[in-house]
Every structure is written in structure tokens, then in C-alpha cells.
Coordinates of C-alpha atoms in Angstrom, one line a residue:
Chain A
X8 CA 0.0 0.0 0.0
X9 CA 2.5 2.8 0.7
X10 CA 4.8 1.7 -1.5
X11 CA 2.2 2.3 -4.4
X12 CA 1.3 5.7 -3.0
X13 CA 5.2 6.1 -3.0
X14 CA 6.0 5.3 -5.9
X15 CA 3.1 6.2 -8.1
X16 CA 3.6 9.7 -8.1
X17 CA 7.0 9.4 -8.4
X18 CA 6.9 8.1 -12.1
X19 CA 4.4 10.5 -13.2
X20 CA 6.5 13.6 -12.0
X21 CA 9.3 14.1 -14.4
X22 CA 6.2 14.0 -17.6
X23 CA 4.8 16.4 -15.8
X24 CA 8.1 18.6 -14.8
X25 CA 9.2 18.1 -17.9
X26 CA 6.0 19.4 -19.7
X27 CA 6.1 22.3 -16.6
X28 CA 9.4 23.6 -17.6
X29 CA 9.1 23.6 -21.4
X30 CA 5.7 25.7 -21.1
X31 CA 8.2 27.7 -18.4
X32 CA 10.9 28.3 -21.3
X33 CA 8.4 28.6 -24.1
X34 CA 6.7 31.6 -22.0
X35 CA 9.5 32.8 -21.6
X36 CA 11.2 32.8 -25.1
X37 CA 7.8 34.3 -26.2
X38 CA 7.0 37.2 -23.9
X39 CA 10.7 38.5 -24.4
X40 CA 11.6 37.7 -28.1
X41 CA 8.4 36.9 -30.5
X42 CA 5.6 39.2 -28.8
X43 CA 6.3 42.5 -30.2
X44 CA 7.1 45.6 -28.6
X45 CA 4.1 47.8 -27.4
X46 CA 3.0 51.2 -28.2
X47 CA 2.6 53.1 -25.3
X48 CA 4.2 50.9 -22.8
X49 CA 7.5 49.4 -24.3
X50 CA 9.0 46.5 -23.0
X51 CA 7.4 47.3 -19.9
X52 CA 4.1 45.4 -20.6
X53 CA 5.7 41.8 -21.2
X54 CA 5.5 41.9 -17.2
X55 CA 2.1 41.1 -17.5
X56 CA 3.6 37.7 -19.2
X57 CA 4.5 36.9 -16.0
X58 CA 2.0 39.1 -13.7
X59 CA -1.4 38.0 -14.7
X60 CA -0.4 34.1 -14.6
X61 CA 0.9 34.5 -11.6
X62 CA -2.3 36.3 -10.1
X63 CA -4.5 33.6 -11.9
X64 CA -2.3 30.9 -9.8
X65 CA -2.9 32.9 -6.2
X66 CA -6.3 32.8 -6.7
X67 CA -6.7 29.4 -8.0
X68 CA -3.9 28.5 -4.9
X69 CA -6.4 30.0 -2.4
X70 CA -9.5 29.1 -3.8
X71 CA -8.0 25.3 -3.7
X72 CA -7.1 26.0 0.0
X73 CA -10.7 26.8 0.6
X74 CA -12.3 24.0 -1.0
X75 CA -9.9 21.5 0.7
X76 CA -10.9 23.2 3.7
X77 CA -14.6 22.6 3.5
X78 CA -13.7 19.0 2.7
X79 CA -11.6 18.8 5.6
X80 CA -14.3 19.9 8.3
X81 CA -17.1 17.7 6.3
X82 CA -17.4 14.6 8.3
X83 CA -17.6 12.5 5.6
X84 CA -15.3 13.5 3.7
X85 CA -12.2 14.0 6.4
X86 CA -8.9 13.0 5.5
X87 CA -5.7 14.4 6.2
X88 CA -4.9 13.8 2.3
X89 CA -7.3 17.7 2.4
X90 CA -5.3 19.0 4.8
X91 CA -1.9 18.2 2.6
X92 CA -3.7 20.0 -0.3
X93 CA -4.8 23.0 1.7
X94 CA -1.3 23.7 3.2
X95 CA 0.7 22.9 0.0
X96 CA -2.1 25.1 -2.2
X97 CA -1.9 27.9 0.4
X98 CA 2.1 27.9 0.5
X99 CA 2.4 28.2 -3.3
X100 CA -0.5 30.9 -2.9
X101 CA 1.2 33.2 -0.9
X102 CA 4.4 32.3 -2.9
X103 CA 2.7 33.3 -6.2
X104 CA 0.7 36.6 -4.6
X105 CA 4.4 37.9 -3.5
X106 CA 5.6 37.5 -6.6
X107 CA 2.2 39.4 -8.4
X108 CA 2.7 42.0 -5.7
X109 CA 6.4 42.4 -7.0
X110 CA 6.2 42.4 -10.3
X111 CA 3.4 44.4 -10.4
X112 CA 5.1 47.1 -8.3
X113 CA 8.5 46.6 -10.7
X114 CA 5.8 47.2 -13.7
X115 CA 3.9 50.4 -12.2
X116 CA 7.3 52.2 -11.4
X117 CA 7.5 53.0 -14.9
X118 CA 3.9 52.9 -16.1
X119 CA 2.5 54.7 -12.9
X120 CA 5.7 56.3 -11.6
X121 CA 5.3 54.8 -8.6
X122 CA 6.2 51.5 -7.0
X123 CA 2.7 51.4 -5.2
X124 CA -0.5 52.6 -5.6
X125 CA -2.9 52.8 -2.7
X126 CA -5.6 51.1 -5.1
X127 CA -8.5 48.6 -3.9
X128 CA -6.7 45.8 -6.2
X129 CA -3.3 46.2 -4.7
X130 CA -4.3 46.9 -0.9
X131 CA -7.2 43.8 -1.1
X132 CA -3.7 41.5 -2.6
X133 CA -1.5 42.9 0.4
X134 CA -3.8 42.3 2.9
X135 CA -4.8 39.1 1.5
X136 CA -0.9 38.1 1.7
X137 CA -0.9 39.1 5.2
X138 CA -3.8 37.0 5.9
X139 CA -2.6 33.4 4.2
X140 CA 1.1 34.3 5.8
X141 CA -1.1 34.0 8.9
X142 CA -2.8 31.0 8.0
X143 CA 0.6 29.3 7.8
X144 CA 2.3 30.4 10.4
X145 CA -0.9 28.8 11.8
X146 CA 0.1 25.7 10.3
X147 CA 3.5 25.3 11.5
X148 CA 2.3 25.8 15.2
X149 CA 2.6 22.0 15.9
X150 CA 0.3 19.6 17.9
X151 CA -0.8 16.6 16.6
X152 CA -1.6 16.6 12.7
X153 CA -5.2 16.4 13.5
X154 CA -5.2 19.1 15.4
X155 CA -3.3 21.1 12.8
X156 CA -5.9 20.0 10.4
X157 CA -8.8 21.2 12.0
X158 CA -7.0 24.7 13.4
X159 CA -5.6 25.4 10.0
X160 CA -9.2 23.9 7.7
X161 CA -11.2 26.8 10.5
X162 CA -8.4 29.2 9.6
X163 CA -8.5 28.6 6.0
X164 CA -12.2 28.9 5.5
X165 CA -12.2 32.1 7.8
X166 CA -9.5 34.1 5.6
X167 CA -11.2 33.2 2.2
X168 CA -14.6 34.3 3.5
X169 CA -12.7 37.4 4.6
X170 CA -11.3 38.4 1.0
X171 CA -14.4 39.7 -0.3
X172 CA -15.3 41.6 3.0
X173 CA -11.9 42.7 2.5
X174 CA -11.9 44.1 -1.1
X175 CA -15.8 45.5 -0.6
X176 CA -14.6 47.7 2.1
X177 CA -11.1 48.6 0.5
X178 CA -12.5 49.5 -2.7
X179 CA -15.4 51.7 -1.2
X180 CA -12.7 53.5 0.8
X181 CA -10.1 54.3 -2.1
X182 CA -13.1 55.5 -4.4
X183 CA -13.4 57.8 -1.5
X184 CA -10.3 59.2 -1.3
X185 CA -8.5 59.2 -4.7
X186 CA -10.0 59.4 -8.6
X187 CA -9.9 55.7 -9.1
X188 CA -10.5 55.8 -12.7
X189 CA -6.7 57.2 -13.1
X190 CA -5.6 53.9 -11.9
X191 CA -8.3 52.1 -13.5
X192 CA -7.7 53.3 -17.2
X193 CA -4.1 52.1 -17.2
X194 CA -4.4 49.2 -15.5
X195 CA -6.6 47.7 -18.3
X196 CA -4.5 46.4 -20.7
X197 CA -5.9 45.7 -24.3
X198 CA -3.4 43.5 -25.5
X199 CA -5.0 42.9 -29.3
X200 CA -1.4 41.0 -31.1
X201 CA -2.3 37.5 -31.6
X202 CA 1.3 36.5 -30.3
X203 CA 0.9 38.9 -27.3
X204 CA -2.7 36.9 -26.9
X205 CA -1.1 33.8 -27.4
X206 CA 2.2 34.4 -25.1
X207 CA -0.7 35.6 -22.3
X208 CA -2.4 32.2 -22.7
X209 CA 0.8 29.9 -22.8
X210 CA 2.1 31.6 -19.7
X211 CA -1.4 30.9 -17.8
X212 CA -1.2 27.3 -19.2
X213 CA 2.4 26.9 -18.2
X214 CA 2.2 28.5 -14.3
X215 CA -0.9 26.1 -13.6
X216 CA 1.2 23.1 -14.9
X217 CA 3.5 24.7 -12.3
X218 CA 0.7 24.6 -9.6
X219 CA -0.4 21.4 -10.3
X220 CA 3.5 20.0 -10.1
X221 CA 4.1 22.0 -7.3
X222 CA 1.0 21.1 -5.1
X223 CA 1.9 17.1 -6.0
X224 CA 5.6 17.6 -5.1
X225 CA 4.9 19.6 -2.1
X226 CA 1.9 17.3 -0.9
X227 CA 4.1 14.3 -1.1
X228 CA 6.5 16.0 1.3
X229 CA 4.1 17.1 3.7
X230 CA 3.3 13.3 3.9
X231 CA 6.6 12.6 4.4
X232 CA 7.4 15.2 7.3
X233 CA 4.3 13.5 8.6
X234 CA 6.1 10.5 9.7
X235 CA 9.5 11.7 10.3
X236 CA 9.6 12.5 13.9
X237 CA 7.7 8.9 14.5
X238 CA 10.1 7.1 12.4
X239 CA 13.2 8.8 13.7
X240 CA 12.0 8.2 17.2
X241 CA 11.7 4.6 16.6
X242 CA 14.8 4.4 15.1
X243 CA 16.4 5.7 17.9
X244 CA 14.9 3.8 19.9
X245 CA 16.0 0.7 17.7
X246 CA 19.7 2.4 18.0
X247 CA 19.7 2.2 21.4
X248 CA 18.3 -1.2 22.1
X249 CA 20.7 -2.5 19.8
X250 CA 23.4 -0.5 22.1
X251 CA 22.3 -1.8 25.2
X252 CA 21.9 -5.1 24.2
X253 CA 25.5 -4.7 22.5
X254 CA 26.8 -3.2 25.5
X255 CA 25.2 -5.6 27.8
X256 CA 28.0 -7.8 26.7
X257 CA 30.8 -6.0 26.8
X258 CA 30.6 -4.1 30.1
X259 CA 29.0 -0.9 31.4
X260 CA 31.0 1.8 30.1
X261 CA 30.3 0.6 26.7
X262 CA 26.7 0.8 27.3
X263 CA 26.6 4.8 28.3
X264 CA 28.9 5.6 25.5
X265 CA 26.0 4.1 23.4
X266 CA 23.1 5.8 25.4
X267 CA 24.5 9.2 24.2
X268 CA 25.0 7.4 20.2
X269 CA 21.1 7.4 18.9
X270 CA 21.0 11.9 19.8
X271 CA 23.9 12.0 17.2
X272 CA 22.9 9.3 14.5
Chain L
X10 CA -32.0 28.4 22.9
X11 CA -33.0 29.6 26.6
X12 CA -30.2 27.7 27.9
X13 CA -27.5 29.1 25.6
X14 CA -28.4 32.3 26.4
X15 CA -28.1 31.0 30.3
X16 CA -24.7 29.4 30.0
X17 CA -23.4 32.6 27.5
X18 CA -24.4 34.6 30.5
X19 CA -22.4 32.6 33.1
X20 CA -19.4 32.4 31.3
X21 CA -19.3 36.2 30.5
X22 CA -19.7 36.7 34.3
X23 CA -17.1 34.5 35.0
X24 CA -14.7 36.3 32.8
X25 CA -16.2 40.2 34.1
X26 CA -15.4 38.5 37.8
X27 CA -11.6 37.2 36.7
X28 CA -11.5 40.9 35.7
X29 CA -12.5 42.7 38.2
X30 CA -10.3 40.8 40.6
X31 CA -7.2 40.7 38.8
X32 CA -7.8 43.9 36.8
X33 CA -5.8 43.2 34.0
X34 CA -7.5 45.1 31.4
X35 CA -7.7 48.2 33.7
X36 CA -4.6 48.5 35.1
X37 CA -2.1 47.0 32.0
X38 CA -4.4 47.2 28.7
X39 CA -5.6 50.8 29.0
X40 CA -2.4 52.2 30.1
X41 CA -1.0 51.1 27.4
X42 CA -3.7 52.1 25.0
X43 CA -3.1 55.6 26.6
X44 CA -0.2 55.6 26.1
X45 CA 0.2 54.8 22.6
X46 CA -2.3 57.4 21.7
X47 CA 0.3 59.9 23.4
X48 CA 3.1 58.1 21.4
X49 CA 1.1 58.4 17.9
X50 CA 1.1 62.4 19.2
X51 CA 4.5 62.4 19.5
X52 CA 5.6 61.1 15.5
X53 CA 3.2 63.9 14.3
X54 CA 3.2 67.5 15.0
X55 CA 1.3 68.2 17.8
X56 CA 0.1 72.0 16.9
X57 CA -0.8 71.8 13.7
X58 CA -4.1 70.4 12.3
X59 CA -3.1 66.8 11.7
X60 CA -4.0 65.2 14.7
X61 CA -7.8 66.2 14.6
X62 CA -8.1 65.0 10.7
X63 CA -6.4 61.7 11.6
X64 CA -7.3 61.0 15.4
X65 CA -10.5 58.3 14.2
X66 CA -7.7 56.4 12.5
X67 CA -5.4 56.3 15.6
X68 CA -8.4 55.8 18.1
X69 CA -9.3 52.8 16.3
X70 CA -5.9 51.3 15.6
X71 CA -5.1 52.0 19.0
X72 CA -8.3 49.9 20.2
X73 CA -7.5 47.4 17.7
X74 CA -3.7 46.8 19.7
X75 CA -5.5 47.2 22.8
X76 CA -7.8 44.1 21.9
X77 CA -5.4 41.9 21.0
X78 CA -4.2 42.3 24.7
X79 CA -7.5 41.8 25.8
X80 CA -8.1 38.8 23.6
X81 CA -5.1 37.3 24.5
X82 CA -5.8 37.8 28.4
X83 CA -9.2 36.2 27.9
X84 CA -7.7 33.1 26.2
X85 CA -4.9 32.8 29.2
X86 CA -7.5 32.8 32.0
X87 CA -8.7 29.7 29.9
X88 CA -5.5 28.2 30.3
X89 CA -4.2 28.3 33.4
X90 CA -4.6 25.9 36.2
X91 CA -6.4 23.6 33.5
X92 CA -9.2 26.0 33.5
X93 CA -10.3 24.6 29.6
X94 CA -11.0 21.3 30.8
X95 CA -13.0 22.2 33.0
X96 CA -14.7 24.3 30.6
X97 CA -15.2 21.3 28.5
X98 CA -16.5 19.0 31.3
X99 CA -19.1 21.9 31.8
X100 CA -21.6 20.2 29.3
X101 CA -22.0 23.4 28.1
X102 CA -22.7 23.9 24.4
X103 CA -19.4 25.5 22.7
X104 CA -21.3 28.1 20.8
X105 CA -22.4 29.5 23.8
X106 CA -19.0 29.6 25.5
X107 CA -17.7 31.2 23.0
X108 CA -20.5 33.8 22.8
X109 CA -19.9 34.4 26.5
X110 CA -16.7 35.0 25.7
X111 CA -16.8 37.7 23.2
X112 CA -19.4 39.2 25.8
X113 CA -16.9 39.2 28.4
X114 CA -14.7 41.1 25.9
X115 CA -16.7 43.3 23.9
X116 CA -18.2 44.5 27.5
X117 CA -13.9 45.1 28.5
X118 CA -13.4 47.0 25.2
X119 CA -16.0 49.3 25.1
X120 CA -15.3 50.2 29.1
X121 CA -11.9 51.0 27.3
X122 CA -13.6 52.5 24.1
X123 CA -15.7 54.9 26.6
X124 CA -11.7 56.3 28.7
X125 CA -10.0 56.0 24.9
X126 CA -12.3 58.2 23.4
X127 CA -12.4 60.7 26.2
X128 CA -8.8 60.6 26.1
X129 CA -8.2 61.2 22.2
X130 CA -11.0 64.0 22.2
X131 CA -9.2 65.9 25.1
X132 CA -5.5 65.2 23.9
X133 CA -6.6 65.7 20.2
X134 CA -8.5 68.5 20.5
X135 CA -11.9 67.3 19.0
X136 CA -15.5 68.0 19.1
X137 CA -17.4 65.3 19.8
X138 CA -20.7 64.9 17.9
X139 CA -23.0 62.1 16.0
X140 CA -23.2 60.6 19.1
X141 CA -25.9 58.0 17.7
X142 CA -23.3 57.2 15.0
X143 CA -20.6 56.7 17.7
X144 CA -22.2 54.4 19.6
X145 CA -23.7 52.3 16.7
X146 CA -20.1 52.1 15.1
X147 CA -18.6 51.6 18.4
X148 CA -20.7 48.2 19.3
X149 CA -20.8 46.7 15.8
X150 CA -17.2 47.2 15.6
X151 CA -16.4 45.7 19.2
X152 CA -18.5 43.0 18.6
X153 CA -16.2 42.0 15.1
X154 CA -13.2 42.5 16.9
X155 CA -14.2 40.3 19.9
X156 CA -15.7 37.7 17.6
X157 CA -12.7 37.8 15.3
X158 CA -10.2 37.6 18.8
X159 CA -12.1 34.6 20.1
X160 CA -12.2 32.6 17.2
X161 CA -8.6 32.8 16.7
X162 CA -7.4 32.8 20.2
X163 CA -9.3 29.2 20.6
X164 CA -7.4 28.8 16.7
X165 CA -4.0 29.5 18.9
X166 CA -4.7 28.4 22.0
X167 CA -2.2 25.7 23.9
X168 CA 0.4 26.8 21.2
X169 CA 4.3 28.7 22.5
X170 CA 3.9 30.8 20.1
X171 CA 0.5 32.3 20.6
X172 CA 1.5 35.8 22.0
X173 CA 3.1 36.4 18.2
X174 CA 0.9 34.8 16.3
X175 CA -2.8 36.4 17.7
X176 CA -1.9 39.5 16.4
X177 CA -0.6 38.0 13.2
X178 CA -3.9 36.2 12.8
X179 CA -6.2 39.1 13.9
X180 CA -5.0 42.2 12.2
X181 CA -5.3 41.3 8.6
X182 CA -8.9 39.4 9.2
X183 CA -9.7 42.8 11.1
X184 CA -8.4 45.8 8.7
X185 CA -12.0 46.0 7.6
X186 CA -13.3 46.7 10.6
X187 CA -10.5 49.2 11.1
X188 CA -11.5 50.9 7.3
X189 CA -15.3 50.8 8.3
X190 CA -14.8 52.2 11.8
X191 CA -12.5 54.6 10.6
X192 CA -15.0 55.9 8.1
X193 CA -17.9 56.3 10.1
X194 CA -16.3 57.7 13.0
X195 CA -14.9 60.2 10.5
X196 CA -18.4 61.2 9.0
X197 CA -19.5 61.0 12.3
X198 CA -16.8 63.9 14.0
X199 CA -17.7 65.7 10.6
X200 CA -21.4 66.3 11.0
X201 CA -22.1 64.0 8.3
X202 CA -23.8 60.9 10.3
X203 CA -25.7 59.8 6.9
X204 CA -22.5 58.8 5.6
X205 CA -21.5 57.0 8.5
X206 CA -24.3 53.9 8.2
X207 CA -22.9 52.3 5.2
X208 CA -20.0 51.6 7.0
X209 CA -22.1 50.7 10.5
X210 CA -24.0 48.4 8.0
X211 CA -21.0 46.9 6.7
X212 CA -19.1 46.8 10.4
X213 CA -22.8 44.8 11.5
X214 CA -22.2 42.4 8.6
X215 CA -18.7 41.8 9.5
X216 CA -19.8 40.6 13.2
X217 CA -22.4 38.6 12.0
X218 CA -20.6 36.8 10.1
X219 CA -17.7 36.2 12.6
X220 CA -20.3 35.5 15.5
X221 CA -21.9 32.6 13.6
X222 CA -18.4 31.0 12.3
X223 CA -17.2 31.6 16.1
X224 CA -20.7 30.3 17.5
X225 CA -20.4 27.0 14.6
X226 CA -16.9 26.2 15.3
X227 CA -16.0 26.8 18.4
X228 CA -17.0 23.4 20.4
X229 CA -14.6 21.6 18.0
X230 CA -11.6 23.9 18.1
X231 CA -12.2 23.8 21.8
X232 CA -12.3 19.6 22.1
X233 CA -9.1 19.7 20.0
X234 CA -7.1 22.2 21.9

């Protein structure tokens, strides 16, 4: 049985790498070299190559976080298998919301002049950062992994039913304070060049390959981790019957030279 | 439904009693609430006109540390001497621990609210008025914050590392509640209550919603502590 679970995902992994980082490269090679040069913006626009998959990916990260959430706290359908996918999709979340948030900023310095705009999109994203760094700082609080499961499913529910609250209340308040629509006009990008089209597309494609790679990768080690302290713990405990009854033989000293062997091994 | 109620009651009045004995939130959370508003005077100029435009901003933030204390003082008296357990062996329903709970808070905060307030309108120079406004604001943002505090201080509780990561937790769930009370205290202080009921509407939504999560999912989070 574990072996199968082992080993299963093992074999399907580098397809799927493989596939991940030629999308990666062909994205790449694309948004810098074949999509031409635009208008008004320059080279600065191919950012969006890399901004709006990336956003795309938060969202689906968090939205995945969510669902395996809900799964988690259903009864019937607990497993910790949910609470695997919930952490792994809500670390590669908050990964992929950084990186939006930073290339969006290295974008709007020249488009906007400024690295930040105090705009409902971009205060709703930092907040929501703030709120999933939470959620796994949550995570890595320890206990047993049930308990984890159920503090962190609670948690995870609570900050995606928050988001919306969240962007309601921030985009009422900047429309109060500052002409939105300057923000708004440049921020919509009519990208009309079938390769710029096509580049956008293949870059979305490419970063949820990623996602799904990532989650896999990332869900097997959480599985792993799982076990580790058990399995260590009964390996030292293995170690040191093995010293004692090794020690046993050849006199005392022997044996508390070994007690102290299992803390290093 | 009767019995909820009941038990909600008793817990809150076990809390208020802790309180009043040990007067934590008196003698350590207000102070320091106090005192941060005369720190936040200190990083801006104290003569010139700023301090009135911004002091809803600062009032609220300022409450917003200051229940984080509270919150965290509310989960501790649950954890000492084993106090949880025998919580649990109560046979009370967890919904209506936990809505004692944020009573015994929300009741703490707006007892702070009431000194803050007097304190920011003397040191900041401001004319109260849309009292109506105030008060409505006031409860339906305590209520959030108290909800939002309880739900993750059970979320935290037993852990090393709660004292860092409440506040972690809290603030980002809260910076609504800190935008909406902002707002309306603003329109409020301004003469301009109409404006302020949007934001008291949204702020109500906000504890609803964080009262009935709390009120759902606090009897497991309490069993798994």
C-alpha cells in the first residue's frame, strides 16, 4: 500500500516537470523575443507575461485552500490527504501573490511612476498576503496533525470568507479618497497582437502546470514530514536497544557511551 | 435556545469577575492604550491640524492593539490551572462559550472605548458629535473585533507561540473593521452621520458573520485544543 502511494507519483512527476518547464521556457522565449514591442508601454508590458499568470495561480492557490478546507471539516469526507492540499495550495498561494505583488510594483514604477499605488486591487492583494502568511504560520504551530488540520481547515475557511469583505470595504474607501478611474484606465491592458494573446495564454497554461507540479511535489513531502519524527523516534529507539543489548556484553561503560549514540545518529 | 443564552451569561460573568479581581485590562491594557495614543502624538506635530483629521484612525488602531491584549488575556484565563478542561466538562454547548466569551470582551473593550475616546478627544483637541453614530459604530465594531479575537485565540490556544501569532492572525482578518470604523467615525466627527451607516452596516455584517463562524466552530476547536 505505501509503497504504491510512494511510488506512483514518483513516475508521473518528471512527464509532468518536464512538460512544466518547457511551457516555463516557451513563455519565456515568447513574452521576451516573439511578442512585439508595445506602443505606449514598451517593454514594460511583457510583465504582465509573467504578472497575470501569476495572479491567476494565487487565486486558484487560495481558492483550492478553501475547498480542501470545507472538505476537511465535512465529516464524511475527512482526510488528512485535504489538509496536505490546503497547506501545499496555500504555501504556493502566498508564494505566487508575492511575486504578483512584486512584479506588479517593478511594472507600475515606470507605467504609474510609482512602486505602489494605494488602489482597492493592490491593498485587497496585500492584505490578502498578510492573511494566508497567517494562516501558515498557523500551520507550523505543531500539535498533533489532527489538530493542525482542523485549526488550519477553521483558519482557512475564515480568511477566504474574509477576501471579499476585505476588497468591498477597501474599494469603497479608495473611491473615496483618490479618482480611481486614473488607476483604473491604465491598468486595463488591451493586448490585441495574436502572439501577445497567445504568449498571455501559454504563460497561464504553463504557471498552472506549475501549480499542479508544485501542489503534487509539495503534498508528497508534507506526507513525508508526517512521519519523520515517528520514524526517527523509533529508530532511535531501535539504535539504542541494539546499544544496550551490544553493550550488555561487553561491560558498562560501553553501554553509556552508546546511550548518548542514537542523539547524534 | 434559553439555555444558551443562560450558559453565554455565566461564562461572561465569570470572565467580568476574573477581571475585576485581577484587573488586567484596567490596570495593563488601557495604560497602554493611553499611552500609545500619546506616542502616535509624538511622530506627528502636535500644533498643527493633523491630529484632529487623523485621530479616528489612531483611536481605532489604537483599540485594535489594545484588543489583541484583551483577547489574549481572555484566552490565558482559559489556560491556566487547566481552566479549559474544566470548561469542556461543563456540558455546556461550545457556541455559547464562545458567545460568552466575546461578551466578556466586547463589555472590557467598550469600558476601554468609553476612557480611549475621552482621552483622544481631550489630547486631540476634537468636538465630539454624531453621538448616535458613535455608539452604533462603536458596538458593531467591538462585537467584530471580539468575535474575530475569540475565534482565533481558541485557533492558537495551547500553542508557545500564541502571543506572536494572535496578532498575526487578527490584524489582517480585522483591517475591515479598522476601514469601516474609521469611516464612520470620520463622517461621524464631521457632522455628516448619513454617511457613516454604510460603514455601521458593513461593520454589523462583518460581526455577523464572525459571531456565527465563532458560535459553529468553536465546540470543535475547543475539544481539539
Amino acid at each position: 500500500m505505501s509503497t504504491t502511494t510512494k511510488n506512483a507519483p514518483r513516475r508521473s512527476s518528471p512527464v509532468l516537470g518536464l512538460l512544466v518547464f518547457a511551457g516555463i521556457v516557451a513563455t519565456v522565449v515568447m513574452g521576451l523575443f516573439i511578442a512585439p514591442k508595445d506602443t505606449v508601454q514598451g517593454d514594460a508590458y511583457r510583465l504582465l507575461f509573467m504578472h497575470v499568470p501569476a495572479a491567476w495561480l494565487a487565486y486558484l492557490a487560495f481558492g483550492v485552500t478553501a475547498i480542501a478546507s470545507l472538505l476537511y471539516l465535512v465529516p464524511r469526507t475527512r482526510h488528512l490527504r485535504w489538509d496536505y492540499l490546503a497547506g501545499a495550495s496555500g504555501e504556493i498561494g502566498v508564494m505566487f501573490t508575492a511575486l504578483m505583488l512584486a512584479v506588479g510594483s517593478l511594472w507600475g514604477r515606470p507605467i504609474w511612476g510609482r512602486w505602489w499605488a494605494w488602489e482597492a486591487r493592490l491593498t485587497t492583494t496585500a492584505i490578502l498576503l498578510f492573511l494566508y502568511l497567517g494562516y501558515l504560520a498557523l500551520r507550523r504551530m505543531g500539535g498533533s496533525p489532527e489538530q493542525r488540520a482542523l485549526r488550519s481547515a477553521v483558519a482557512g475557511l475564515i480568511a477566504f470568507v474574509d477576501v471579499p469583505i476585505v476588497h468591498f470595504s477597501v474599494s469603497w474607501w479608495a473611491t473615496l479618497h483618490q479618482d480611481g478611474s486614473v488607476f483604473n484606465s491604465k491598468m486595463q491592458v488591451h493586448i490585441k497582437d495574436p502572439s501577445m494573446q497567445f504568449t498571455l495564454l501559454l504563460g497561464v497554461a504553463a504557471f498552472t502546470l506549475l501549480y499542479v507540479y508544485l501542489c503534487i511535489r509539495r503534498m508528497q513531502l508534507l506526507e513525508l514530514e508526517e512521519g519523520m519524527a515517528d520514524r526517527e523516534l523509533q529508530a532511535a529507539i531501535d539504535d539504542r536497544q541494539l546499544g544496550v543489548v551490544s553493550g550488555a556484553s561487553s561491560g558498562a561503560s560501553q553501554a553509556d557511551a552508546s546511550a548518548n549514540s542514537p542523539v547524534t545518529i | 435556545m434559553m439555555q444558551l443564552l443562560r450558559d453565554a451569561r455565566l461564562v461572561c460573568a465569570k470572565d467580568l469577575r476574573i477581571e475585576i479581581r485581577a484587573r488586567i485590562v484596567i490596570a495593563q491594557v488601557l495604560p497602554f492604550g493611553a499611552l500609545v495614543l500619546i506616542l502616535f502624538a509624538f511622530t506627528l506635530d502636535a500644533d498643527s491640524s493633523v491630529l484632529p483629521t487623523i485621530a479616528p484612525g489612531l483611536f481605532w488602531i489604537t483599540v485594535l492593539l489594545s484588543s489583541i491584549l484583551a483577547v489574549g488575556r481572555s484566552m490565558a484565563i482559559e489556560t491556566d490551572n487547566g481552566a479549559r478542561d474544566g470548561l469542556r466538562l461543563s456540558a455546556m454547548d461550545g457556541g455559547s462559550i464562545f458567545l460568552g466569551k466575546v461578551g466578556a470582551v466586547v463589555a472590557e473593550l467598550l469600558v476601554l472605548e468609553v476612557l480611549l475616546l475621552s482621552g483622544t478627544f481631550a489630547l486631540y483637541d476634537i468636538a465630539a458629535r454624531g453621538w448616535l453614530a458613535l455608539i452604533a459604530t462603536s458596538l458593531a465594531a467591538t462585537i467584530g473585533i471580539a468575535a474575530t479575537g475569540a475565534v482565533y485565540g481558541a485557533l492558537a490556544a495551547g500553542a508557545k507561540v500564541r502571543e506572536t501569532l494572535v496578532p498575526l492572525l487578527v490584524l489582517p482578518v480585522c483591517a475591515p473593521v479598522l476601514l469601516g470604523a474609521t469611516k464612520a467615525f470620520e463622517s461621524a466627527l464631521h457632522g455628516r452621520s448619513g454617511e457613516a451607516w454604510p460603514w455601521i452596516q458593513l461593520l454589523g455584517v462583518f460581526a455577523a458573520l464572525y459571531l456565527t463562524a465563532g458560535f459553529v466552530a468553536y465546540e470543535a476547536l475547543l475539544e481539539e485544543a
